[in-house]
mmCIF file of C-alpha atoms in Angstrom:
data_model
loop_
_atom_site.group_PDB
_atom_site.id
_atom_site.type_symbol
_atom_site.label_atom_id
_atom_site.label_comp_id
_atom_site.label_asym_id
_atom_site.label_seq_id
_atom_site.Cartn_x
_atom_site.Cartn_y
_atom_site.Cartn_z
ATOM 1 C CA MET X 1 148.387 55.744 122.300
ATOM 2 C CA ARG X 2 148.747 52.052 121.644
ATOM 3 C CA ALA X 3 152.065 51.059 123.097
ATOM 4 C CA GLY X 4 154.226 48.512 121.347
ATOM 5 C CA LEU X 5 152.584 48.703 117.950
ATOM 6 C CA SER X 6 154.972 47.420 115.315
ATOM 7 C CA PRO X 7 155.495 49.294 112.050
ATOM 8 C CA MET X 8 153.784 46.440 110.211
ATOM 9 C CA GLY X 9 150.843 46.518 112.598
ATOM 10 C CA ALA X 10 150.485 50.266 112.241
ATOM 11 C CA ALA X 11 150.721 50.022 108.461
ATOM 12 C CA ASP X 12 147.935 47.460 108.441
ATOM 13 C CA ILE X 13 145.764 49.821 110.439
ATOM 14 C CA VAL X 14 146.440 52.619 107.980
ATOM 15 C CA ARG X 15 145.715 50.370 105.002
ATOM 16 C CA GLN X 16 142.414 49.328 106.548
ATOM 17 C CA ALA X 17 141.555 52.991 107.122
ATOM 18 C CA ILE X 18 142.350 53.758 103.476
ATOM 19 C CA LEU X 19 140.041 50.957 102.358
ATOM 20 C CA GLU X 20 137.223 52.365 104.477
ATOM 21 C CA GLY X 21 137.895 55.983 103.541
ATOM 22 C CA ALA X 22 137.937 55.207 99.836
ATOM 23 C CA ARG X 23 134.348 53.893 99.986
ATOM 24 C CA ARG X 24 134.916 52.029 96.745
ATOM 25 C CA GLY X 25 135.072 48.366 97.632
ATOM 26 C CA LEU X 26 138.814 48.160 97.188
ATOM 27 C CA ALA X 27 140.950 45.247 98.373
ATOM 28 C CA VAL X 28 144.244 45.417 100.250
ATOM 29 C CA ALA X 29 145.953 44.215 97.070
ATOM 30 C CA ASP X 30 144.875 47.459 95.390
ATOM 31 C CA LEU X 31 146.883 49.478 97.895
ATOM 32 C CA ARG X 32 150.370 49.169 96.487
ATOM 33 C CA ASP X 33 152.756 51.771 97.846
ATOM 34 C CA ASP X 34 153.167 53.466 94.468
ATOM 35 C CA VAL X 35 149.464 53.961 93.802
ATOM 36 C CA PRO X 36 148.580 57.686 93.693
ATOM 37 C CA LEU X 37 146.026 58.850 96.231
ATOM 38 C CA GLY X 38 144.380 61.206 93.752
ATOM 39 C CA ARG X 39 143.740 61.130 90.050
ATOM 40 C CA GLY X 40 145.032 58.116 88.237
ATOM 41 C CA GLY X 41 145.003 56.111 91.443
ATOM 42 C CA LEU X 42 142.538 55.829 94.285
ATOM 43 C CA ASP X 43 140.846 59.072 93.249
ATOM 44 C CA LEU X 44 140.576 60.178 96.866
ATOM 45 C CA ASP X 45 139.430 63.710 97.470
ATOM 46 C CA SER X 46 140.660 65.884 100.322
ATOM 47 C CA VAL X 47 137.710 64.924 102.501
ATOM 48 C CA ALA X 48 138.448 61.221 102.115
ATOM 49 C CA ILE X 49 142.094 61.768 103.019
ATOM 50 C CA VAL X 50 141.118 63.582 106.202
ATOM 51 C CA GLU X 51 138.617 60.858 107.051
ATOM 52 C CA ILE X 52 141.423 58.320 106.736
ATOM 53 C CA VAL X 53 143.630 60.373 109.029
ATOM 54 C CA LEU X 54 140.827 60.661 111.589
ATOM 55 C CA LEU X 55 140.272 56.900 111.491
ATOM 56 C CA CYS X 56 143.985 56.374 112.035
ATOM 57 C CA GLU X 57 144.002 58.779 114.975
ATOM 58 C CA GLU X 58 141.260 56.767 116.587
ATOM 59 C CA ARG X 59 142.813 53.369 115.927
ATOM 60 C CA LEU X 60 146.444 54.235 116.515
ATOM 61 C CA GLY X 61 145.496 56.226 119.591
ATOM 62 C CA VAL X 62 147.667 59.132 118.623
ATOM 63 C CA ALA X 63 147.027 62.718 117.552
ATOM 64 C CA LEU X 64 148.021 63.281 113.955
ATOM 65 C CA PRO X 65 148.539 66.994 113.290
ATOM 66 C CA ALA X 66 147.552 68.736 110.090
ATOM 67 C CA ASP X 67 151.208 69.356 109.318
ATOM 68 C CA LEU X 68 151.422 65.694 108.342
ATOM 69 C CA LEU X 69 149.464 66.587 105.249
ATOM 70 C CA GLU X 70 151.766 69.408 104.194
ATOM 71 C CA PRO X 71 153.188 68.941 101.623
ATOM 72 C CA PRO X 72 150.364 66.741 100.438
ATOM 73 C CA PRO X 73 151.005 63.005 100.417
ATOM 74 C CA ALA X 74 151.122 61.739 96.861
ATOM 75 C CA THR X 75 150.891 57.978 97.127
ATOM 76 C CA VAL X 76 149.597 55.218 99.359
ATOM 77 C CA GLY X 77 153.120 54.498 100.552
ATOM 78 C CA ASP X 78 153.741 58.165 101.290
ATOM 79 C CA LEU X 79 150.618 58.433 103.428
ATOM 80 C CA ILE X 80 151.343 55.195 105.265
ATOM 81 C CA ALA X 81 154.927 56.237 105.982
ATOM 82 C CA ARG X 82 153.840 59.565 107.449
ATOM 83 C CA LEU X 83 151.151 58.096 109.648
ATOM 84 C CA VAL X 84 153.179 55.093 110.811
ATOM 85 C CA ALA X 85 156.052 57.380 111.765
ATOM 86 C CA ARG X 86 153.777 58.874 114.441
ATOM 87 C CA ARG X 87 153.016 55.538 116.077
ATOM 88 C CA PRO X 88 154.261 54.938 119.633
ATOM 89 C CA MET W 1 129.584 101.800 76.703
ATOM 90 C CA SER W 2 131.164 98.406 76.932
ATOM 91 C CA GLU W 3 132.130 97.037 80.326
ATOM 92 C CA ARG W 4 135.467 96.123 78.737
ATOM 93 C CA GLY W 5 136.202 99.369 76.872
ATOM 94 C CA PRO W 6 138.955 101.881 77.704
ATOM 95 C CA LEU W 7 136.551 104.538 79.000
ATOM 96 C CA TRP W 8 134.966 101.985 81.285
ATOM 97 C CA ARG W 9 138.342 100.903 82.596
ATOM 98 C CA ALA W 10 139.285 104.534 83.284
ATOM 99 C CA LEU W 11 136.035 105.097 85.164
ATOM 100 C CA ARG W 12 136.624 101.971 87.187
ATOM 101 C CA ALA W 13 140.102 103.102 88.116
ATOM 102 C CA ALA W 14 138.742 106.467 89.259
ATOM 103 C CA HIS W 15 136.058 104.710 91.213
ATOM 104 C CA ASP W 16 138.594 102.449 92.885
ATOM 105 C CA ARG W 17 140.351 105.529 94.187
ATOM 106 C CA LEU W 18 137.079 106.994 95.437
ATOM 107 C CA ALA W 19 136.307 103.747 97.272
ATOM 108 C CA LEU W 20 139.375 104.213 99.404
ATOM 109 C CA VAL W 21 138.413 107.646 100.675
ATOM 110 C CA ALA W 22 134.611 107.491 100.715
ATOM 111 C CA PRO W 23 133.485 103.862 100.678
ATOM 112 C CA ARG W 24 129.747 104.440 101.102
ATOM 113 C CA ALA W 25 129.664 107.024 98.339
ATOM 114 C CA ALA W 26 131.700 104.717 96.157
ATOM 115 C CA LEU W 27 129.311 101.854 96.822
ATOM 116 C CA ALA W 28 126.326 103.991 95.892
ATOM 117 C CA LEU W 29 128.054 105.150 92.742
ATOM 118 C CA ALA W 30 129.092 101.624 91.826
ATOM 119 C CA GLY W 31 125.544 100.414 92.296
ATOM 120 C CA ALA W 32 124.175 103.094 90.019
ATOM 121 C CA ALA W 33 126.802 102.333 87.409
ATOM 122 C CA GLY W 34 126.018 98.639 87.512
ATOM 123 C CA ALA W 35 122.302 99.159 87.102
ATOM 124 C CA LEU W 36 122.938 101.599 84.270
ATOM 125 C CA ALA W 37 125.287 99.228 82.511
ATOM 126 C CA GLU W 38 122.737 96.443 82.663
ATOM 127 C CA ALA W 39 119.962 98.746 81.443
ATOM 128 C CA VAL W 40 121.973 100.150 78.544
ATOM 129 C CA ALA W 41 123.669 96.952 77.470
ATOM 130 C CA PRO W 42 121.834 93.981 78.955
ATOM 131 C CA GLY W 43 124.105 91.028 79.494
ATOM 132 C CA GLU W 44 123.501 87.482 80.538
ATOM 133 C CA ARG W 45 122.105 88.330 83.969
ATOM 134 C CA ALA W 46 118.449 88.665 82.945
ATOM 135 C CA ARG W 47 118.561 85.407 81.015
ATOM 136 C CA LEU W 48 120.131 83.597 83.959
ATOM 137 C CA VAL W 49 117.642 85.022 86.447
ATOM 138 C CA GLU W 50 114.709 84.233 84.183
ATOM 139 C CA GLY W 51 115.867 80.685 83.576
ATOM 140 C CA LEU W 52 116.734 79.830 87.155
ATOM 141 C CA LEU W 53 113.932 81.536 89.022
ATOM 142 C CA GLY W 54 111.193 81.275 86.422
ATOM 143 C CA LEU W 55 110.504 84.995 86.551
ATOM 144 C CA PRO W 56 108.656 86.776 83.735
ATOM 145 C CA PRO W 57 111.028 88.668 81.416
ATOM 146 C CA GLY W 58 110.171 92.134 82.717
ATOM 147 C CA ARG W 59 110.710 91.134 86.331
ATOM 148 C CA ALA W 60 113.873 89.235 85.408
ATOM 149 C CA ARG W 61 115.300 92.359 83.778
ATOM 150 C CA ALA W 62 114.554 94.379 86.897
ATOM 151 C CA VAL W 63 116.242 91.768 89.082
ATOM 152 C CA ALA W 64 119.178 91.654 86.659
ATOM 153 C CA ARG W 65 119.715 95.384 87.079
ATOM 154 C CA ARG W 66 119.870 94.914 90.833
ATOM 155 C CA VAL W 67 122.210 91.947 90.419
ATOM 156 C CA ALA W 68 124.478 94.114 88.281
ATOM 157 C CA SER W 69 124.256 96.921 90.793
ATOM 158 C CA ARG W 70 125.391 94.604 93.573
ATOM 159 C CA GLU W 71 128.064 93.051 91.397
ATOM 160 C CA PHE W 72 129.639 96.455 90.896
ATOM 161 C CA ARG W 73 129.343 97.206 94.595
ATOM 162 C CA GLY W 74 131.055 93.898 95.279
ATOM 163 C CA ARG W 75 133.994 94.952 93.148
ATOM 164 C CA ALA W 76 134.288 98.127 95.188
ATOM 165 C CA LEU W 77 134.266 96.071 98.386
ATOM 166 C CA ARG W 78 137.039 93.810 97.126
ATOM 167 C CA ARG W 79 139.093 96.841 96.232
ATOM 168 C CA LEU W 80 138.618 98.191 99.742
ATOM 169 C CA ILE W 81 139.671 94.901 101.320
ATOM 170 C CA LEU W 82 142.712 94.550 99.102
ATOM 171 C CA HIS W 83 143.844 98.051 99.883
ATOM 172 C CA ASP W 84 142.937 98.511 103.541
ATOM 173 C CA GLY W 85 142.072 95.064 104.871
ATOM 174 C CA ILE W 86 138.913 93.358 105.996
ATOM 175 C CA HIS W 87 138.512 95.621 109.041
ATOM 176 C CA ARG W 88 137.561 98.455 106.706
ATOM 177 C CA VAL W 89 134.572 96.489 105.471
ATOM 178 C CA ALA W 90 133.726 95.450 109.024
ATOM 179 C CA GLY W 91 132.804 99.082 109.586
ATOM 180 C CA LEU W 92 130.035 98.708 107.008
ATOM 181 C CA VAL W 93 128.292 95.878 108.868
ATOM 182 C CA LEU W 94 125.157 96.936 110.720
ATOM 183 C CA PRO W 95 125.521 96.955 114.517
ATOM 184 C CA ASP W 96 122.464 94.760 114.927
ATOM 185 C CA ALA W 97 123.941 92.150 112.588
ATOM 186 C CA ILE W 98 127.128 92.151 114.607
ATOM 187 C CA ARG W 99 125.173 91.632 117.827
ATOM 188 C CA ARG W 100 123.250 88.713 116.332
ATOM 189 C CA LEU W 101 126.406 87.117 115.006
ATOM 190 C CA ARG W 102 128.130 87.477 118.352
ATOM 191 C CA ALA W 103 125.186 85.803 120.054
ATOM 192 C CA ALA W 104 125.130 82.985 117.489
ATOM 193 C CA CYS W 105 128.839 82.363 117.963
ATOM 194 C CA ALA W 106 128.472 82.026 121.725
ATOM 195 C CA ARG W 107 127.701 78.390 121.058
ATOM 196 C CA ARG W 108 130.910 76.596 120.143
ATOM 197 C CA PRO W 109 132.234 74.750 118.314
ATOM 198 C CA LEU W 110 130.378 76.141 115.357
ATOM 199 C CA ILE W 111 130.558 75.904 111.590
ATOM 200 C CA LEU W 112 129.271 78.959 109.752
ATOM 201 C CA LEU W 113 128.140 77.851 106.329
ATOM 202 C CA ALA W 114 128.431 81.108 104.446
ATOM 203 C CA TRP W 115 127.070 80.823 100.933
ATOM 204 C CA HIS W 116 128.308 83.029 98.134
ATOM 205 C CA VAL W 117 125.302 85.274 98.291
ATOM 206 C CA GLY W 118 125.313 88.955 99.129
ATOM 207 C CA PRO W 119 128.315 91.237 99.591
ATOM 208 C CA PRO W 120 131.644 89.456 99.062
ATOM 209 C CA SER W 121 133.418 88.698 102.343
ATOM 210 C CA GLY W 122 130.408 90.005 104.258
ATOM 211 C CA VAL W 123 130.496 87.204 106.817
ATOM 212 C CA PRO W 124 134.255 87.397 107.533
ATOM 213 C CA ALA W 125 133.881 91.168 107.843
ATOM 214 C CA ALA W 126 131.089 90.687 110.348
ATOM 215 C CA LEU W 127 133.246 88.232 112.321
ATOM 216 C CA VAL W 128 135.919 90.882 112.546
ATOM 217 C CA GLY W 129 133.347 93.460 113.587
ATOM 218 C CA ALA W 130 131.992 91.095 116.235
ATOM 219 C CA GLY W 131 135.456 90.334 117.563
ATOM 220 C CA VAL W 132 134.941 86.603 117.037
ATOM 221 C CA PRO W 133 138.163 84.706 116.303
ATOM 222 C CA ALA W 134 137.549 82.250 113.510
ATOM 223 C CA LEU W 135 139.238 79.985 111.044
ATOM 224 C CA VAL W 136 138.149 81.018 107.572
ATOM 225 C CA ILE W 137 138.590 78.707 104.622
ATOM 226 C CA THR W 138 138.568 80.761 101.492
ATOM 227 C CA GLN W 139 140.273 81.320 98.185
ATOM 228 C CA GLY W 140 142.945 83.811 97.413
ATOM 229 C CA ALA W 141 144.598 86.239 99.783
ATOM 230 C CA LEU W 142 141.704 88.664 100.120
ATOM 231 C CA LEU W 143 141.248 88.181 103.859
ATOM 232 C CA GLN W 144 144.840 87.942 104.959
ATOM 233 C CA GLY W 145 146.032 90.363 107.594
ATOM 234 C CA SER W 146 143.327 90.317 110.237
ATOM 235 C CA PRO W 147 144.534 89.285 113.701
ATOM 236 C CA LEU W 148 141.119 87.742 114.410
ATOM 237 C CA LEU W 149 140.813 85.622 111.318
ATOM 238 C CA GLU W 150 143.085 82.698 110.694
ATOM 239 C CA VAL W 151 142.729 82.357 106.984
ATOM 240 C CA VAL W 152 143.431 79.077 105.281
ATOM 241 C CA PRO W 153 143.528 79.640 101.549
ATOM 242 C CA ARG W 154 142.249 76.819 99.444
ATOM 243 C CA LYS W 155 144.817 75.286 97.205
ATOM 244 C CA ASP W 156 144.619 73.764 93.816
ATOM 245 C CA GLY W 157 144.611 70.051 94.408
ATOM 246 C CA ALA W 158 142.620 67.556 96.419
ATOM 247 C CA ALA W 159 145.444 66.336 98.597
ATOM 248 C CA ALA W 160 146.571 69.896 99.276
ATOM 249 C CA ASP W 161 143.084 70.757 100.503
ATOM 250 C CA ALA W 162 143.303 67.947 103.070
ATOM 251 C CA TYR W 163 145.703 70.065 105.094
ATOM 252 C CA PHE W 164 143.206 72.846 105.705
ATOM 253 C CA LEU W 165 140.388 70.414 106.398
ATOM 254 C CA LYS W 166 142.476 68.780 109.112
ATOM 255 C CA ARG W 167 143.250 72.218 110.482
ATOM 256 C CA ALA W 168 139.526 72.833 110.578
ATOM 257 C CA VAL W 169 138.948 69.607 112.512
ATOM 258 C CA GLU W 170 141.537 70.669 115.066
ATOM 259 C CA ARG W 171 140.014 74.108 115.397
ATOM 260 C CA LEU W 172 136.535 72.700 115.960
ATOM 261 C CA ARG W 173 137.773 70.113 118.456
ATOM 262 C CA ALA W 174 139.294 72.992 120.393
ATOM 263 C CA GLY W 175 135.878 74.678 120.539
ATOM 264 C CA GLY W 176 136.499 77.198 117.790
ATOM 265 C CA VAL W 177 134.477 78.822 115.041
ATOM 266 C CA LEU W 178 134.948 77.886 111.412
ATOM 267 C CA ALA W 179 133.567 79.780 108.426
ATOM 268 C CA LEU W 180 133.477 78.354 104.948
ATOM 269 C CA ALA W 181 131.311 78.297 101.873
ATOM 270 C CA PRO W 182 130.193 75.184 100.043
ATOM 271 C CA GLN W 183 132.140 74.567 96.887
ATOM 272 C CA GLY W 184 130.747 72.967 93.775
ATOM 273 C CA GLY W 185 131.964 70.099 91.666
ATOM 274 C CA GLY W 186 134.388 67.284 92.264
ATOM 275 C CA ALA W 187 134.144 63.597 91.548
ATOM 276 C CA ARG W 188 132.948 62.756 95.045
ATOM 277 C CA ALA W 189 130.618 65.697 95.498
ATOM 278 C CA VAL W 190 127.174 65.261 96.973
ATOM 279 C CA GLU W 191 124.250 66.019 94.705
ATOM 280 C CA VAL W 192 121.572 68.327 96.074
ATOM 281 C CA ARG W 193 118.576 70.008 94.548
ATOM 282 C CA LEU W 194 118.914 73.753 94.338
ATOM 283 C CA LEU W 195 116.701 76.065 92.308
ATOM 284 C CA GLY W 196 115.488 73.158 90.217
ATOM 285 C CA ARG W 197 119.007 71.988 89.403
ATOM 286 C CA ARG W 198 121.067 69.011 90.428
ATOM 287 C CA ALA W 199 123.922 70.856 92.047
ATOM 288 C CA ARG W 200 126.998 68.984 93.212
ATOM 289 C CA LEU W 201 128.570 70.267 96.406
ATOM 290 C CA ARG W 202 131.818 69.216 97.976
ATOM 291 C CA ARG W 203 131.165 67.420 101.218
ATOM 292 C CA GLY W 204 133.812 69.074 103.392
ATOM 293 C CA ALA W 205 131.391 71.038 105.564
ATOM 294 C CA ALA W 206 129.206 67.979 106.066
ATOM 295 C CA MET W 207 132.191 65.801 106.976
ATOM 296 C CA LEU W 208 133.358 68.373 109.506
ATOM 297 C CA ALA W 209 129.912 68.498 111.108
ATOM 298 C CA ARG W 210 129.728 64.699 111.184
ATOM 299 C CA THR W 211 133.148 64.022 112.619
ATOM 300 C CA THR W 212 133.353 66.879 115.143
ATOM 301 C CA GLY W 213 129.701 67.142 116.187
ATOM 302 C CA ALA W 214 129.761 70.885 115.498
ATOM 303 C CA PRO W 215 126.462 72.324 114.291
ATOM 304 C CA LEU W 216 126.205 73.832 110.818
ATOM 305 C CA LEU W 217 124.768 77.321 110.970
ATOM 306 C CA PRO W 218 123.634 78.696 107.610
ATOM 307 C CA ILE W 219 124.405 82.349 107.120
ATOM 308 C CA VAL W 220 124.484 84.855 104.279
ATOM 309 C CA SER W 221 125.278 88.502 104.070
ATOM 310 C CA ARG W 222 123.025 90.939 102.244
ATOM 311 C CA TRP W 223 123.153 94.524 101.202
ATOM 312 C CA ALA W 224 121.270 96.980 103.373
ATOM 313 C CA ARG W 225 120.506 100.695 103.625
ATOM 314 C CA GLY W 226 120.445 101.369 99.928
ATOM 315 C CA ALA W 227 123.142 98.769 99.430
ATOM 316 C CA THR W 228 125.772 100.835 101.199
ATOM 317 C CA ALA W 229 125.841 98.698 104.341
ATOM 318 C CA ILE W 230 126.007 94.983 105.107
ATOM 319 C CA ASP W 231 123.429 92.984 107.002
ATOM 320 C CA LEU W 232 123.376 89.283 107.901
ATOM 321 C CA VAL W 233 120.722 86.629 107.654
ATOM 322 C CA ILE W 234 121.472 83.961 110.228
ATOM 323 C CA GLY W 235 119.478 80.749 110.185
ATOM 324 C CA GLU W 236 118.922 78.136 112.842
ATOM 325 C CA PRO W 237 121.462 75.323 113.148
ATOM 326 C CA LEU W 238 120.651 72.728 110.499
ATOM 327 C CA PRO W 239 119.010 69.620 111.915
ATOM 328 C CA ARG W 240 121.585 66.926 112.516
ATOM 329 C CA PRO W 241 120.583 63.821 110.536
ATOM 330 C CA VAL W 242 120.029 60.790 112.720
ATOM 331 C CA THR W 243 121.879 58.047 110.893
ATOM 332 C CA ASP W 244 125.023 55.981 111.194
ATOM 333 C CA ASP W 245 125.519 56.090 107.441
ATOM 334 C CA PRO W 246 128.066 58.832 106.639
ATOM 335 C CA VAL W 247 126.882 59.107 103.042
ATOM 336 C CA ALA W 248 123.273 59.610 104.105
ATOM 337 C CA PHE W 249 124.348 62.088 106.785
ATOM 338 C CA GLU W 250 126.247 64.217 104.305
ATOM 339 C CA ARG W 251 123.505 64.116 101.690
ATOM 340 C CA ARG W 252 120.785 65.093 104.143
ATOM 341 C CA ILE W 253 122.595 67.912 105.858
ATOM 342 C CA LEU W 254 123.792 69.417 102.586
ATOM 343 C CA GLN W 255 120.266 69.222 101.203
ATOM 344 C CA SER W 256 119.054 71.056 104.306
ATOM 345 C CA ALA W 257 121.687 73.686 103.643
ATOM 346 C CA ALA W 258 120.634 73.950 100.003
ATOM 347 C CA ASP W 259 116.962 74.282 100.983
ATOM 348 C CA TRP W 260 117.828 77.103 103.348
ATOM 349 C CA VAL W 261 119.826 79.056 100.819
ATOM 350 C CA GLU W 262 117.238 78.435 98.091
ATOM 351 C CA ALA W 263 114.629 80.105 100.277
ATOM 352 C CA ARG W 264 116.991 83.054 100.663
ATOM 353 C CA MET W 265 117.683 83.168 96.936
ATOM 354 C CA ARG W 266 114.007 83.146 96.046
ATOM 355 C CA ARG W 267 113.227 85.841 98.568
ATOM 356 C CA SER W 268 116.109 88.080 97.453
ATOM 357 C CA PRO W 269 117.260 86.970 93.989
ATOM 358 C CA GLU W 270 119.179 90.198 93.517
ATOM 359 C CA GLU W 271 121.638 89.013 96.172
ATOM 360 C CA ILE W 272 122.740 85.973 94.142
ATOM 361 C CA ARG W 273 126.163 86.688 92.736
ATOM 362 C CA VAL W 274 126.425 86.404 88.994
ATOM 363 C CA LEU W 275 129.046 83.646 89.075
ATOM 364 C CA ALA W 276 126.735 81.586 91.254
ATOM 365 C CA LEU W 277 123.974 82.216 88.718
ATOM 366 C CA ARG W 278 126.279 80.981 85.951
ATOM 367 C CA TRP W 279 127.255 77.887 87.879
ATOM 368 C CA LEU W 280 123.684 76.970 88.722
ATOM 369 C CA ALA W 281 122.556 77.546 85.148
ATOM 370 C CA GLU W 282 125.133 75.001 84.007
ATOM 371 C CA CYS W 283 124.016 72.331 86.464
ATOM 372 C CA PRO W 284 121.743 69.604 85.114
ATOM 373 C CA LEU W 285 118.048 70.196 85.485
ATOM 374 C CA ALA W 286 116.542 68.286 88.375
ATOM 375 C CA GLY W 287 113.654 67.207 86.177
ATOM 376 C CA GLY W 288 115.808 64.962 84.023
ATOM 377 C CA SER W 289 116.854 66.983 80.983
ATOM 378 C CA VAL W 290 120.501 67.798 81.194
ATOM 379 C CA ALA W 291 122.077 71.189 80.776
ATOM 380 C CA PRO W 292 125.742 71.430 79.789
ATOM 381 C CA ALA W 293 127.995 70.090 82.514
ATOM 382 C CA GLY W 294 129.275 72.845 84.715
ATOM 383 C CA ARG W 295 132.680 73.295 86.171
ATOM 384 C CA GLY W 296 131.895 76.100 88.531
ATOM 385 C CA ALA W 297 130.819 76.591 92.073
ATOM 386 C CA LEU W 298 128.962 78.998 94.265
ATOM 387 C CA ASP W 299 132.126 80.906 94.360
ATOM 388 C CA PRO W 300 133.464 84.153 93.042
ATOM 389 C CA GLU W 301 136.808 82.684 92.064
ATOM 390 C CA PRO W 302 136.285 80.354 89.115
ATOM 391 C CA ALA W 303 139.963 79.602 88.656
ATOM 392 C CA ALA W 304 140.097 77.065 91.437
ATOM 393 C CA HIS W 305 137.054 75.036 90.524
ATOM 394 C CA GLU W 306 138.835 72.245 88.744
ATOM 395 C CA ARG W 307 140.075 70.436 91.812
ATOM 396 C CA ALA W 308 139.405 66.749 91.951
#
């Protein structure tokens, strides 16, 4: 677990993970909080969402349980909020 | 006699009741009824078999009768599971198959890639018979109720499916056994060649193998002993692609999986379930000409195939 990580720092890590998980050459500017993760937005499938969570586990140094994804996160901001809440 | 007519429905209801008290007899009867139905009123099965496997018409019709026979047996199996639970079907799995499965599952973590070929729920039934605890990703509530199987039903929606995939990661990291079947379709699916078609498979199994290091073990069930018992065909673990590129990894390992199941399908075409035949027939031809776009999957539950 990375001690002392600020919410902003953790959010940046999550955003970077989303960019990598999306595999679509997106920019940070594309990741507004209200953008849907699925259809009509980033078009992420379930596998991509899990890949993002796994990247965040590795980089935040914290275990992120499956329950975080239930109910399913709907938007970029929703996913970031859930993952950042688990930071140290 | 139409498969949708009132007499047919009455016979099916009577057969359902027989399945509960004498499953092997019911399976034999169902098989005979299926073959008869296909012989008397040939449906789409022969055309699908002929088109996909390139069989001559006479041979395709013979295979179609066996496909129909197994399809009807599969219905009887589902009825048994719904009524009595998966343990009832576990009793139909051959002892030797159970021994081989138990031996295969000694190596953990392990991902059993169970294609939709052969008796429905044959692999989960064998897991129960072998006493192997496993996480099973499936559709519907067919397998609920077994203390050995933790069943994660697929949901209708990409983000919803992420929950069970993460559960699967956790299970594998803990050294567990996971069983799932490749699903077709989806915007980000991986294209593989299968029976001369460009089939698109979801990449969940490949991602799980890549991120957890668990081997993918291809496995199918098949009918045995006059199609009143269940056997297993267990392959070798698929070779792990040596690459740092996740896209290449997923494409290669899923193609290996497709090659393995294609060999099984060609050897025993009668074991291909009719919905898998339909799905494959709708996939674009690998040679370049394009068949109508398909929505389906190698899956007996077409309702959930529209997920993104």
